Amino acid sequence: SPNEYEYDGTAKSPTVAVRAAAQILSEDTDYMLSGDALTQVGSAFSNETYTVIAMGLGKYEGQAVTNTWAIK
């Protein structure tokens, strides 16, 4: 998914892909998501920046990756 969207009045819900080296990890097995991307879907506004955090589970526990996306 892109990190920036043009405001058009519709909900934005970026796709998140978490990788370790070349392997794509599985949500709820290798990581869980938190942050604005989960709480703002359907209520996003223009000129806002949102944060999503992938927190490691299992052998990835203790690791976290943060990324942002924006509506301009």
mmCIF file with all atom_site columns, C-alpha atoms in Angstrom:
data_model
loop_
_atom_site.group_PDB
_atom_site.id
_atom_site.type_symbol
_atom_site.label_atom_id
_atom_site.label_alt_id
_atom_site.label_comp_id
_atom_site.label_asym_id
_atom_site.label_entity_id
_atom_site.label_seq_id
_atom_site.pdbx_PDB_ins_code
_atom_site.Cartn_x
_atom_site.Cartn_y
_atom_site.Cartn_z
_atom_site.occupancy
_atom_site.B_iso_or_equiv
_atom_site.pdbx_formal_charge
_atom_site.auth_seq_id
_atom_site.auth_comp_id
_atom_site.auth_asym_id
_atom_site.auth_atom_id
_atom_site.pdbx_PDB_model_num
ATOM 1  C CA . SER A 1 1  ? 0.000   0.000   0.000  1.00 0.00 ? 1  SER A CA 1
ATOM 2  C CA . PRO A 1 2  ? 1.140   3.557   -0.530 1.00 0.00 ? 2  PRO A CA 1
ATOM 3  C CA . ASN A 1 3  ? 2.164   5.657   2.475  1.00 0.00 ? 3  ASN A CA 1
ATOM 4  C CA . GLU A 1 4  ? 0.134   8.629   1.250  1.00 0.00 ? 4  GLU A CA 1
ATOM 5  C CA . TYR A 1 5  ? -3.426  8.885   -0.010 1.00 0.00 ? 5  TYR A CA 1
ATOM 6  C CA . GLU A 1 6  ? -5.314  11.744  -1.621 1.00 0.00 ? 6  GLU A CA 1
ATOM 7  C CA . TYR A 1 7  ? -8.339  12.832  0.431  1.00 0.00 ? 7  TYR A CA 1
ATOM 8  C CA . ASP A 1 8  ? -11.534 11.916  -1.422 1.00 0.00 ? 8  ASP A CA 1
ATOM 9  C CA . GLY A 1 9  ? -14.023 11.461  1.429  1.00 0.00 ? 9  GLY A CA 1
ATOM 10 C CA . THR A 1 10 ? -13.772 7.664   1.488  1.00 0.00 ? 10 THR A CA 1
ATOM 11 C CA . ALA A 1 11 ? -12.219 5.424   4.161  1.00 0.00 ? 11 ALA A CA 1
ATOM 12 C CA . LYS A 1 12 ? -8.586  4.457   3.713  1.00 0.00 ? 12 LYS A CA 1
ATOM 13 C CA . SER A 1 13 ? -7.256  1.151   5.019  1.00 0.00 ? 13 SER A CA 1
ATOM 14 C CA . PRO A 1 14 ? -3.654  0.502   3.985  1.00 0.00 ? 14 PRO A CA 1
ATOM 15 C CA . THR A 1 15 ? -2.493  -3.088  3.629  1.00 0.00 ? 15 THR A CA 1
ATOM 16 C CA . VAL A 1 16 ? 0.304   -4.016  6.016  1.00 0.00 ? 16 VAL A CA 1
ATOM 17 C CA . ALA A 1 17 ? 2.990   -6.558  5.085  1.00 0.00 ? 17 ALA A CA 1
ATOM 18 C CA . VAL A 1 18 ? 5.624   -7.342  7.723  1.00 0.00 ? 18 VAL A CA 1
ATOM 19 C CA . ARG A 1 19 ? 8.815   -9.090  6.602  1.00 0.00 ? 19 ARG A CA 1
ATOM 20 C CA . ALA A 1 20 ? 11.813  -10.667 8.253  1.00 0.00 ? 20 ALA A CA 1
ATOM 21 C CA . ALA A 1 21 ? 14.570  -10.853 5.636  1.00 0.00 ? 21 ALA A CA 1
ATOM 22 C CA . ALA A 1 22 ? 12.702  -12.054 2.518  1.00 0.00 ? 22 ALA A CA 1
ATOM 23 C CA . GLN A 1 23 ? 9.919   -13.871 4.401  1.00 0.00 ? 23 GLN A CA 1
ATOM 24 C CA . ILE A 1 24 ? 6.464   -12.297 4.796  1.00 0.00 ? 24 ILE A CA 1
ATOM 25 C CA . LEU A 1 25 ? 5.272   -12.836 8.375  1.00 0.00 ? 25 LEU A CA 1
ATOM 26 C CA . SER A 1 26 ? 1.752   -13.868 9.422  1.00 0.00 ? 26 SER A CA 1
ATOM 27 C CA . GLU A 1 27 ? -0.467  -11.487 11.391 1.00 0.00 ? 27 GLU A CA 1
ATOM 28 C CA . ASP A 1 28 ? -1.601  -12.885 14.779 1.00 0.00 ? 28 ASP A CA 1
ATOM 29 C CA . THR A 1 29 ? 1.089   -15.607 14.545 1.00 0.00 ? 29 THR A CA 1
ATOM 30 C CA . ASP A 1 30 ? 4.312   -13.627 14.068 1.00 0.00 ? 30 ASP A CA 1
ATOM 31 C CA . TYR A 1 31 ? 3.034   -10.129 14.876 1.00 0.00 ? 31 TYR A CA 1
ATOM 32 C CA . MET A 1 32 ? -0.012  -8.113  15.924 1.00 0.00 ? 32 MET A CA 1
ATOM 33 C CA . LEU A 1 33 ? -0.978  -4.651  14.736 1.00 0.00 ? 33 LEU A CA 1
ATOM 34 C CA . SER A 1 34 ? -1.867  -1.640  16.828 1.00 0.00 ? 34 SER A CA 1
ATOM 35 C CA . GLY A 1 35 ? -2.005  2.107   16.404 1.00 0.00 ? 35 GLY A CA 1
ATOM 36 C CA . ASP A 1 36 ? -4.053  4.634   14.473 1.00 0.00 ? 36 ASP A CA 1
ATOM 37 C CA . ALA A 1 37 ? -4.458  2.420   11.414 1.00 0.00 ? 37 ALA A CA 1
ATOM 38 C CA . LEU A 1 38 ? -6.787  0.223   13.443 1.00 0.00 ? 38 LEU A CA 1
ATOM 39 C CA . THR A 1 39 ? -8.729  2.922   15.254 1.00 0.00 ? 39 THR A CA 1
ATOM 40 C CA . GLN A 1 40 ? -9.097  5.533   12.501 1.00 0.00 ? 40 GLN A CA 1
ATOM 41 C CA . VAL A 1 41 ? -10.369 3.422   9.610  1.00 0.00 ? 41 VAL A CA 1
ATOM 42 C CA . GLY A 1 42 ? -13.590 4.962   8.373  1.00 0.00 ? 42 GLY A CA 1
ATOM 43 C CA . SER A 1 43 ? -13.047 8.175   10.322 1.00 0.00 ? 43 SER A CA 1
ATOM 44 C CA . ALA A 1 44 ? -9.885  9.561   8.756  1.00 0.00 ? 44 ALA A CA 1
ATOM 45 C CA . PHE A 1 45 ? -9.594  13.217  7.865  1.00 0.00 ? 45 PHE A CA 1
ATOM 46 C CA . SER A 1 46 ? -7.521  15.112  5.311  1.00 0.00 ? 46 SER A CA 1
ATOM 47 C CA . ASN A 1 47 ? -4.113  16.478  6.307  1.00 0.00 ? 47 ASN A CA 1
ATOM 48 C CA . GLU A 1 48 ? -3.681  13.827  8.994  1.00 0.00 ? 48 GLU A CA 1
ATOM 49 C CA . THR A 1 49 ? -0.871  11.339  9.594  1.00 0.00 ? 49 THR A CA 1
ATOM 50 C CA . TYR A 1 50 ? -1.578  7.960   11.183 1.00 0.00 ? 50 TYR A CA 1
ATOM 51 C CA . THR A 1 51 ? 0.724   5.400   12.781 1.00 0.00 ? 51 THR A CA 1
ATOM 52 C CA . VAL A 1 52 ? 0.660   1.603   12.641 1.00 0.00 ? 52 VAL A CA 1
ATOM 53 C CA . ILE A 1 53 ? 2.843   -0.563  14.889 1.00 0.00 ? 53 ILE A CA 1
ATOM 54 C CA . ALA A 1 54 ? 3.637   -4.228  14.233 1.00 0.00 ? 54 ALA A CA 1
ATOM 55 C CA . MET A 1 55 ? 4.643   -5.887  17.513 1.00 0.00 ? 55 MET A CA 1
ATOM 56 C CA . GLY A 1 56 ? 6.435   -9.218  17.265 1.00 0.00 ? 56 GLY A CA 1
ATOM 57 C CA . LEU A 1 57 ? 4.967   -12.449 18.646 1.00 0.00 ? 57 LEU A CA 1
ATOM 58 C CA . GLY A 1 58 ? 6.607   -15.832 19.236 1.00 0.00 ? 58 GLY A CA 1
ATOM 59 C CA . LYS A 1 59 ? 10.220  -15.851 18.046 1.00 0.00 ? 59 LYS A CA 1
ATOM 60 C CA . TYR A 1 60 ? 9.818   -12.158 17.086 1.00 0.00 ? 60 TYR A CA 1
ATOM 61 C CA . GLU A 1 61 ? 8.634   -11.106 20.573 1.00 0.00 ? 61 GLU A CA 1
ATOM 62 C CA . GLY A 1 62 ? 10.343  -7.956  21.821 1.00 0.00 ? 62 GLY A CA 1
ATOM 63 C CA . GLN A 1 63 ? 10.667  -6.511  18.326 1.00 0.00 ? 63 GLN A CA 1
ATOM 64 C CA . ALA A 1 64 ? 8.475   -3.782  16.895 1.00 0.00 ? 64 ALA A CA 1
ATOM 65 C CA . VAL A 1 65 ? 8.251   -1.881  13.630 1.00 0.00 ? 65 VAL A CA 1
ATOM 66 C CA . THR A 1 66 ? 6.497   1.478   13.270 1.00 0.00 ? 66 THR A CA 1
ATOM 67 C CA . ASN A 1 67 ? 5.318   3.064   10.043 1.00 0.00 ? 67 ASN A CA 1
ATOM 68 C CA . THR A 1 68 ? 3.114   6.011   9.135  1.00 0.00 ? 68 THR A CA 1
ATOM 69 C CA . TRP A 1 69 ? 0.612   6.794   6.416  1.00 0.00 ? 69 TRP A CA 1
ATOM 70 C CA . ALA A 1 70 ? -1.049  10.062  5.561  1.00 0.00 ? 70 ALA A CA 1
ATOM 71 C CA . ILE A 1 71 ? -4.148  11.506  3.963  1.00 0.00 ? 71 ILE A CA 1
ATOM 72 C CA . LYS A 1 72 ? -3.366  14.735  2.121  1.00 0.00 ? 72 LYS A CA 1
#
